[in-house]
C-alpha cells in the first residue's frame, strides 16, 4: 500500500507541476491581451491590434495545453484517490461544477468569438469579447481555488457518516484562505505574462526585427512584470500572515524553525538537520520572520517541536512535520526567482525610459534570460503550498495516506505514470514547436530571420 501511495503522490505531483506551467500564463495573458485591445479601441493604433493578435495566439497555444493537462488531473480523483473523492466529493465537487457552468462555458464560448471574430465584429465588440474571456478564465481559477482553499483550511462543513458534507456554502465561499491564495496567483499570472512578453520582445530587438512592434511590447511586458511582481509580493506577505494563524507548521517549516522563538530570525542560507531537529543558519536577519508573520519584530513564532506535540494531542500519534529541507529551499527558490525578475524588470524599465535599453545588448540578453525564472517561482511556490500541509490531504480532516484508492496497485500506477508521461512529452514537443514557430514568424506572420543571421547575432 505504501508503494502505491508514494507512486500516486508522485504521479499527481508530476501532472500538477506540468499543468501549473500553463495556468499563470493563461490567467495573466488574458488580462494583458484584453488591455491591449482596449488600447487599440481607445487610440485606433494598429500596433496595439497586432500586439493583441500576436500575444493572443501565444495565449491560445498555452490555454490548449492547460485544458488538456487539467483534464488529466481530474482522472486522478477516481483512479488513484477514490477514498479522497468519497470523503470530499460533496464539497470538492460543488465549486468544480460551478467552474464548468459559470466560467469554462463563458471563456470557451467567447474565446471562439475572439478567434473568429476579428473580421466579423467591430473593434469595440471584439474588445468586449476579450474582456469576457479574461473574466471567464480568472473566474475559472477562482472556483478551483475555492476548492483548494477548503483542503488547506476547512470551513462550513459537518462530518456525517464518515464523510465531509457541506453545511454552509457561504462560509466555504468566504473562506479566509481564498483571498490570499487567489490574489497571489492572479498577480503572479500578470508577472509571468509580463516576463514572457518582455523576454520574447528582447530576443527580437536583439535581431532588429519589427522594432516598432517589439519596442512597444517590451515596454508593456516590463510594466506588467513590475506591477505583478510588486503586488504578488504584497499578496504573498498578507497571505503568509493568514497561513501563520491557520497552518503554523507550514510557516515554521519554510524557515526550519524547530523551537518556539520570540523575535524569530529569517535565514538567507542554512543547513537543515532533520534527524536531530536542528537548523544551522549561516546568514540570518534578526527578527525578520516574526515581523513578516506578525508585524512585530519581537513576535512569538511557534516551533515545529511544540507544534508536533500539539498536533499529537489533537489528532493522535503521527508525524505532522513536512519535509523541512525541501520546504526551506523551495521557499527561497520562489522568493529569489521572483525578486530577481522584479529587479531586472525595474532596471530595464528605467533604461528604456532613458532611451538606453535598445543599445544595451547585455541588458536585453538579461531580460531574455529572465524567461525561466517565473516558472521556477511558480513551481516552487505551489510545492510549498501543497507540501506544507502534509501529512494532510484535507488539513486536519483526512490524511494523505487515507485518501488513496484501496484497490489500486503499484503496477497499475506505474502503468499510468508511464502512459501520462509519454503523452505529456509528445504534447510538450508539439507545444514547443508551435510556440517557437509562432515567435519566429513575428507579428507579420513571416519568418523574421534565417538561421545564419541568428547565429551571427549571437556571436
Coordinates of C-alpha atoms in Angstrom, one line a residue:
X1 CA 0.0 0.0 0.0
X2 CA 2.8 2.4 0.9
X3 CA 4.4 1.9 -2.5
X4 CA 1.1 2.6 -4.3
X5 CA 0.6 5.6 -2.1
X6 CA 4.0 7.1 -2.9
X7 CA 3.6 6.4 -6.6
X8 CA 0.1 8.0 -6.6
X9 CA 1.6 11.1 -4.9
X10 CA 4.4 11.3 -7.4
X11 CA 2.0 10.9 -10.3
X12 CA -0.2 13.7 -9.0
X13 CA 2.8 15.9 -8.3
X14 CA 4.2 15.4 -11.8
X15 CA 0.9 16.1 -13.6
X16 CA 0.2 19.1 -11.3
X17 CA 3.5 20.7 -11.9
X18 CA 3.3 20.2 -15.6
X19 CA -0.3 21.7 -15.6
X20 CA 0.9 24.5 -13.4
X21 CA 3.4 25.6 -16.1
X22 CA 0.4 26.9 -18.1
X23 CA -2.0 28.2 -15.5
X24 CA -0.3 31.5 -14.5
X25 CA 0.5 32.4 -18.1
X26 CA -3.2 31.8 -19.1
X27 CA -4.5 33.9 -16.2
X28 CA -2.1 36.8 -16.9
X29 CA -2.1 36.8 -20.7
X30 CA -5.9 37.1 -21.0
X31 CA -5.8 40.3 -18.9
X32 CA -2.8 41.7 -20.9
X33 CA -4.5 40.9 -24.3
X34 CA -7.7 42.5 -23.1
X35 CA -5.9 45.7 -22.1
X36 CA -4.1 45.7 -25.5
X37 CA -7.5 45.5 -27.3
X38 CA -8.9 48.3 -25.1
X39 CA -5.8 50.4 -26.0
X40 CA -6.5 49.7 -29.7
X41 CA -10.1 50.9 -29.4
X42 CA -9.0 54.0 -27.5
X43 CA -6.2 55.0 -29.8
X44 CA -7.0 53.3 -33.1
X45 CA -3.3 52.5 -33.3
X46 CA -2.8 49.4 -35.4
X47 CA 0.2 48.3 -33.4
X48 CA -2.0 47.5 -30.4
X49 CA -4.2 45.3 -32.6
X50 CA -1.1 43.5 -33.9
X51 CA 0.0 43.1 -30.3
X52 CA -3.3 41.6 -29.2
X53 CA -3.3 39.2 -32.1
X54 CA 0.3 38.1 -31.7
X55 CA 0.4 37.6 -27.9
X56 CA -3.2 36.3 -28.0
X57 CA -2.2 33.5 -30.3
X58 CA 0.6 32.6 -27.8
X59 CA -2.1 32.5 -25.1
X60 CA -4.2 30.2 -27.2
X61 CA -1.5 27.6 -27.5
X62 CA -0.8 27.8 -23.8
X63 CA -4.6 27.6 -23.0
X64 CA -5.0 24.4 -25.1
X65 CA -2.1 22.8 -23.2
X66 CA -3.6 23.9 -19.8
X67 CA -7.0 22.4 -20.6
X68 CA -5.5 19.0 -21.7
X69 CA -3.3 18.7 -18.7
X70 CA -6.1 19.9 -16.3
X71 CA -8.5 17.2 -17.5
X72 CA -5.9 14.5 -16.8
X73 CA -5.7 15.8 -13.2
X74 CA -9.3 15.1 -12.7
X75 CA -8.9 11.5 -13.7
X76 CA -6.7 11.0 -10.7
X77 CA -9.6 11.6 -8.3
X78 CA -11.3 8.5 -9.4
X79 CA -8.3 6.5 -10.3
X80 CA -5.7 7.0 -7.5
X81 CA -7.6 9.0 -4.9
X82 CA -11.1 7.3 -4.7
X83 CA -11.1 7.5 -0.9
X84 CA -10.5 11.2 -1.0
X85 CA -13.3 11.6 -3.6
X86 CA -15.6 9.6 -1.3
X87 CA -14.7 11.7 1.7
X88 CA -14.6 15.1 0.0
X89 CA -16.8 14.7 -3.1
X90 CA -19.8 16.6 -1.6
X91 CA -17.8 19.7 -1.0
X92 CA -15.0 19.5 -3.7
X93 CA -17.5 18.8 -6.5
X94 CA -19.6 21.9 -5.9
X95 CA -17.0 24.6 -6.8
X96 CA -15.7 22.4 -9.7
X97 CA -19.3 22.1 -11.1
X98 CA -19.7 25.9 -10.8
X99 CA -16.3 26.3 -12.5
X100 CA -17.7 24.4 -15.5
X101 CA -21.1 26.1 -15.5
X102 CA -20.1 29.7 -14.9
X103 CA -16.6 30.0 -16.1
X104 CA -15.5 27.4 -18.6
X105 CA -18.5 27.8 -20.8
X106 CA -18.1 31.6 -20.6
X107 CA -14.4 31.6 -21.6
X108 CA -14.7 28.8 -24.2
X109 CA -17.7 30.5 -25.9
X110 CA -16.2 33.9 -26.1
X111 CA -12.8 32.5 -26.9
X112 CA -14.3 31.2 -30.1
X113 CA -15.8 34.6 -30.8
X114 CA -12.4 36.1 -30.1
X115 CA -10.6 33.8 -32.5
X116 CA -13.0 34.0 -35.4
X117 CA -14.5 37.5 -34.8
X118 CA -11.6 39.7 -35.9
X119 CA -13.2 40.4 -39.3
X120 CA -16.8 39.9 -38.2
X121 CA -17.1 42.1 -35.0
X122 CA -16.5 45.8 -34.5
X123 CA -13.3 46.7 -32.7
X124 CA -15.3 47.7 -29.6
X125 CA -17.3 44.4 -29.6
X126 CA -14.2 42.4 -30.1
X127 CA -12.6 44.2 -27.1
X128 CA -15.6 43.3 -25.0
X129 CA -15.2 39.7 -26.0
X130 CA -11.5 39.8 -25.0
X131 CA -12.6 41.2 -21.6
X132 CA -15.1 38.4 -21.2
X133 CA -12.5 35.8 -22.0
X134 CA -10.3 37.3 -19.3
X135 CA -13.1 37.3 -16.8
X136 CA -14.1 33.7 -17.6
X137 CA -10.5 32.5 -17.3
X138 CA -9.9 34.1 -14.0
X139 CA -13.3 33.1 -12.7
X140 CA -12.4 29.5 -13.5
X141 CA -9.3 29.9 -11.4
X142 CA -11.4 31.4 -8.6
X143 CA -13.7 28.3 -8.3
X144 CA -10.8 25.9 -8.4
X145 CA -9.0 27.8 -5.7
X146 CA -12.2 27.8 -3.5
X147 CA -12.0 24.0 -3.6
X148 CA -8.2 24.1 -3.0
X149 CA -8.7 26.5 -0.1
X150 CA -11.1 24.2 1.7
X151 CA -8.4 21.5 1.5
X152 CA -6.0 24.0 3.1
X153 CA -8.4 25.4 5.7
X154 CA -11.7 23.5 6.0
X155 CA -14.8 25.6 7.0
X156 CA -18.5 25.3 6.6
X157 CA -18.7 21.5 6.8
X158 CA -20.0 18.8 9.0
X159 CA -18.7 15.2 9.3
X160 CA -21.6 12.8 8.8
X161 CA -21.4 9.1 8.1
X162 CA -17.7 9.3 7.7
X163 CA -17.8 12.0 5.1
X164 CA -17.3 15.7 5.0
X165 CA -20.6 17.2 3.9
X166 CA -21.4 20.9 3.0
X167 CA -23.2 22.7 5.8
X168 CA -22.7 26.4 4.7
X169 CA -21.7 27.2 1.2
X170 CA -21.3 30.9 2.0
X171 CA -18.7 30.0 4.6
X172 CA -16.8 27.9 2.0
X173 CA -17.0 30.8 -0.4
X174 CA -15.9 33.4 2.1
X175 CA -13.1 31.2 3.5
X176 CA -10.3 33.5 4.7
X177 CA -7.8 31.4 2.8
X178 CA -9.3 32.2 -0.6
X179 CA -8.5 35.9 -1.0
X180 CA -4.8 35.5 -0.2
X181 CA -4.4 32.4 -2.4
X182 CA -6.3 33.8 -5.3
X183 CA -4.7 37.3 -5.3
X184 CA -1.3 35.8 -5.0
X185 CA -1.9 33.6 -8.1
X186 CA -3.6 36.4 -10.1
X187 CA -0.8 38.8 -9.7
X188 CA 1.7 36.0 -10.3
X189 CA 0.0 35.5 -13.6
X190 CA 0.4 39.2 -14.5
X191 CA 4.1 38.9 -13.7
X192 CA 4.6 35.7 -15.6
X193 CA 2.8 37.1 -18.7
X194 CA 4.9 40.3 -18.5
X195 CA 8.1 38.3 -18.4
X196 CA 7.2 36.2 -21.4
X197 CA 6.3 39.3 -23.4
X198 CA 9.4 41.2 -22.3
X199 CA 11.7 38.2 -22.9
X200 CA 10.5 37.4 -26.4
X201 CA 10.5 41.1 -27.3
X202 CA 14.1 41.4 -26.2
X203 CA 15.0 38.4 -28.3
X204 CA 13.6 40.1 -31.4
X205 CA 15.1 43.5 -30.6
X206 CA 18.5 41.9 -30.5
X207 CA 17.8 40.8 -34.1
X208 CA 16.4 44.2 -35.2
X209 CA 13.0 42.5 -36.0
X210 CA 9.8 44.6 -36.2
X211 CA 11.3 47.2 -33.9
X212 CA 8.3 49.4 -33.6
X213 CA 6.2 46.4 -32.5
X214 CA 8.7 44.8 -30.1
X215 CA 9.9 48.1 -28.6
X216 CA 6.3 48.8 -27.6
X217 CA 5.8 45.2 -26.5
X218 CA 8.8 45.1 -24.2
X219 CA 7.6 48.3 -22.5
X220 CA 4.3 46.6 -21.9
X221 CA 5.9 43.4 -20.7
X222 CA 8.2 45.3 -18.2
X223 CA 5.3 47.3 -16.9
X224 CA 3.2 44.2 -16.2
X225 CA 6.2 42.4 -14.7
X226 CA 6.8 45.3 -12.3
X227 CA 3.1 45.7 -11.4
X228 CA 2.6 41.9 -11.0
X229 CA 5.9 41.5 -9.1
X230 CA 5.2 44.2 -6.5
X231 CA 1.6 43.1 -6.0
X232 CA 2.4 39.4 -5.8
X233 CA 4.9 40.1 -3.1
X234 CA 2.4 42.1 -1.2
X235 CA -0.3 39.5 -1.6
X236 CA 2.1 36.8 -0.5
X237 CA 3.1 38.7 2.6
X238 CA -0.6 39.2 3.7
X239 CA -1.4 35.5 2.8
X240 CA 1.6 34.4 4.8
X241 CA 0.3 36.1 7.9
X242 CA -3.0 34.3 7.5
X243 CA -1.3 31.0 7.0
X244 CA 0.7 31.6 10.2
X245 CA -2.6 31.6 12.0
X246 CA -4.2 28.5 10.4
X247 CA -1.2 26.5 9.3
X248 CA 1.7 27.4 11.7
X249 CA 3.6 24.2 10.8
X250 CA 3.9 25.3 7.2
X251 CA 5.4 28.7 8.2
X252 CA 7.8 27.1 10.7
X253 CA 9.0 24.5 8.1
X254 CA 9.9 27.1 5.5
X255 CA 12.2 28.7 8.0
X256 CA 13.4 25.4 9.6
X257 CA 12.3 26.8 13.0
X258 CA 12.3 23.9 15.4
X259 CA 11.9 25.7 18.7
X260 CA 9.3 28.4 19.7
X261 CA 11.1 31.7 19.4
X262 CA 10.4 35.3 20.1
X263 CA 11.9 37.6 17.6
X264 CA 12.5 34.7 15.2
X265 CA 15.1 35.5 12.5
X266 CA 14.8 34.9 8.8
X267 CA 17.8 33.0 7.4
X268 CA 19.2 33.5 3.9
X269 CA 21.2 30.3 3.9
X270 CA 21.1 27.4 6.3
X271 CA 21.7 23.6 6.6
X272 CA 18.8 21.6 7.9
X273 CA 19.5 18.5 10.1
X274 CA 16.0 16.9 10.2
X275 CA 17.3 13.8 12.1
X276 CA 18.5 15.9 15.1
X277 CA 15.9 18.7 14.5
X278 CA 18.5 21.4 14.3
X279 CA 18.9 24.3 11.8
X280 CA 22.4 25.8 11.3
X281 CA 22.0 29.3 9.9
X282 CA 24.9 30.8 8.0
X283 CA 23.3 34.1 7.3
X284 CA 20.2 35.4 9.0
X285 CA 18.4 38.7 9.6
X286 CA 17.3 39.0 13.3
X287 CA 13.6 39.3 14.0
X288 CA 12.6 39.4 10.3
X289 CA 10.5 36.2 10.3
X290 CA 8.5 37.4 13.3
X291 CA 7.9 40.8 11.7
X292 CA 6.8 39.3 8.4
X293 CA 4.5 36.9 10.1
X294 CA 3.1 39.1 12.9
X295 CA 4.1 42.7 12.1
X296 CA 6.2 42.6 15.3
X297 CA 10.0 42.1 15.4
X298 CA 9.6 40.5 18.8
X299 CA 6.5 38.4 17.9
X300 CA 6.4 34.8 19.0
X301 CA 6.7 32.1 16.4
X302 CA 5.7 28.5 17.2
X303 CA 8.4 26.0 16.5
X304 CA 7.9 22.6 14.9
X305 CA 8.7 20.7 18.1
X306 CA 5.8 22.4 20.0
X307 CA 3.5 22.2 17.0
X308 CA 4.2 18.5 16.7
X309 CA 3.3 17.9 20.3
X310 CA 0.1 20.0 19.9
X311 CA -0.9 18.0 16.8
X312 CA -0.3 14.7 18.5
X313 CA -2.6 15.7 21.4
X314 CA -5.3 16.9 18.9
X315 CA -5.1 14.3 16.2
X316 CA -3.3 11.3 17.8
X317 CA 0.1 9.8 17.2
X318 CA 1.9 10.5 13.9
X319 CA 4.5 12.7 12.2
X320 CA 3.0 16.1 11.4
X321 CA 6.2 17.8 10.2
X322 CA 6.5 18.1 6.4
X323 CA 9.8 17.6 4.6
X324 CA 11.7 20.6 6.0
X325 CA 14.7 20.7 3.8
X326 CA 12.7 20.8 0.5
X327 CA 10.3 23.3 2.1
X328 CA 13.1 25.6 3.2
X329 CA 14.8 25.7 -0.2
X330 CA 11.7 25.7 -2.3
X331 CA 10.5 28.8 -0.5
X332 CA 13.9 30.5 -1.1
X333 CA 13.9 29.5 -4.7
X334 CA 10.5 31.1 -5.1
X335 CA 11.5 34.3 -3.4
X336 CA 14.8 34.5 -5.2
X337 CA 13.3 33.9 -8.6
X338 CA 10.5 36.5 -8.1
X339 CA 12.9 39.1 -6.6
X340 CA 15.4 38.6 -9.5
X341 CA 12.7 39.1 -12.1
X342 CA 11.4 42.2 -10.4
X343 CA 14.9 43.7 -10.0
X344 CA 15.8 43.1 -13.7
X345 CA 12.4 44.5 -14.9
X346 CA 12.8 47.7 -12.8
X347 CA 16.4 48.3 -14.1
X348 CA 15.4 47.5 -17.7
X349 CA 12.3 49.8 -17.5
X350 CA 14.4 52.6 -16.2
X351 CA 16.9 52.1 -19.0
X352 CA 14.0 52.0 -21.5
X353 CA 12.7 55.3 -20.2
X354 CA 16.1 56.8 -20.6
X355 CA 16.3 55.5 -24.2
X356 CA 19.3 53.2 -23.4
X357 CA 17.7 49.8 -23.4
X358 CA 17.8 49.2 -27.1
X359 CA 21.5 49.9 -27.3
X360 CA 22.4 47.7 -24.3
X361 CA 22.8 44.2 -25.7
X362 CA 23.8 43.0 -22.2
X363 CA 20.6 44.1 -20.6
X364 CA 18.5 42.8 -23.5
X365 CA 20.1 39.4 -23.1
X366 CA 19.4 39.6 -19.3
X367 CA 15.8 40.4 -20.0
X368 CA 15.6 37.4 -22.3
X369 CA 17.2 35.1 -19.8
X370 CA 14.5 36.1 -17.2
X371 CA 12.2 33.7 -19.0
X372 CA 12.7 30.6 -16.9
X373 CA 12.6 32.3 -13.5
X374 CA 8.8 32.9 -13.2
X375 CA 8.3 29.2 -14.0
X376 CA 10.7 28.3 -11.2
X377 CA 8.9 30.6 -8.8
X378 CA 5.5 29.2 -9.8
X379 CA 6.5 25.6 -9.4
X380 CA 8.4 26.0 -6.1
X381 CA 5.6 28.2 -4.7
X382 CA 3.0 25.7 -5.5
X383 CA 5.2 23.0 -3.9
X384 CA 5.4 25.0 -0.7
X385 CA 1.6 25.4 -0.7
X386 CA 0.8 21.8 -1.2
X387 CA 3.8 20.0 0.6
X388 CA 3.5 22.3 3.6
X389 CA 0.2 20.8 4.7
X390 CA 1.4 17.2 4.7
X391 CA 0.6 14.7 6.1
X392 CA -2.9 16.1 5.4
X393 CA -4.7 15.9 2.1
X394 CA -7.5 17.9 3.8
X395 CA -6.0 19.8 6.6
X396 CA -7.0 18.3 10.0
X397 CA -9.7 16.1 8.5
X398 CA -8.1 13.4 6.2
X399 CA -4.5 12.3 5.9
X400 CA -3.0 11.7 2.5
X401 CA -2.4 8.0 3.3
X402 CA -6.2 7.7 3.9
X403 CA -7.2 9.3 0.6
X404 CA -5.5 6.9 -1.8
X405 CA -7.6 4.2 -3.6
X406 CA -7.5 0.9 -1.7
X407 CA -7.8 -1.2 -4.8
X408 CA -5.1 0.4 -6.9
X409 CA -1.8 -1.5 -7.2
X410 CA 1.7 -0.1 -7.6
X411 CA 1.9 -1.8 -11.0
X412 CA -1.3 0.0 -12.2
X413 CA 0.0 3.3 -11.0
X414 CA 3.3 2.7 -12.8
X415 CA 1.5 1.9 -16.0
X416 CA -0.5 5.2 -15.9
X417 CA 2.7 7.2 -14.9
X418 CA 4.5 5.9 -18.0
X419 CA 1.4 6.4 -20.2
X420 CA 0.8 10.0 -19.0
X421 CA 4.5 10.9 -19.2
X422 CA 4.7 9.7 -22.8
X423 CA 1.6 11.7 -23.7
X424 CA 3.0 14.8 -21.9
X425 CA 6.3 14.5 -23.7
X426 CA 4.6 14.4 -27.1
X427 CA 2.3 17.3 -26.1
X428 CA 5.3 19.3 -24.9
X429 CA 7.2 18.7 -28.1
X430 CA 4.1 19.9 -30.1
X431 CA 3.6 22.9 -27.9
X432 CA 7.2 24.0 -28.0
X433 CA 7.2 23.6 -31.8
X434 CA 4.1 25.7 -32.2
X435 CA 5.3 28.4 -29.8
X436 CA 8.8 28.7 -31.3
X437 CA 7.3 28.7 -34.8
X438 CA 4.9 31.5 -33.9
X439 CA 7.6 33.5 -32.1
X440 CA 10.0 33.3 -35.0
X441 CA 7.3 34.4 -37.5
X442 CA 6.7 37.6 -35.6
X443 CA 3.6 39.9 -35.8
X444 CA 3.5 40.0 -39.6
X445 CA 3.4 36.2 -39.9
X446 CA 6.6 35.9 -41.8
X447 CA 9.9 34.4 -40.7
X448 CA 11.9 37.3 -39.1
X449 CA 15.4 35.9 -39.8
X450 CA 17.2 32.9 -41.1
X451 CA 19.5 30.6 -39.1
X452 CA 22.6 32.2 -40.4
X453 CA 21.5 35.7 -39.2
X454 CA 20.6 34.3 -35.8
X455 CA 23.9 32.6 -35.4
X456 CA 25.8 35.8 -36.4
X457 CA 23.8 37.9 -34.0
X458 CA 24.5 35.7 -31.0
X459 CA 28.3 35.8 -31.6

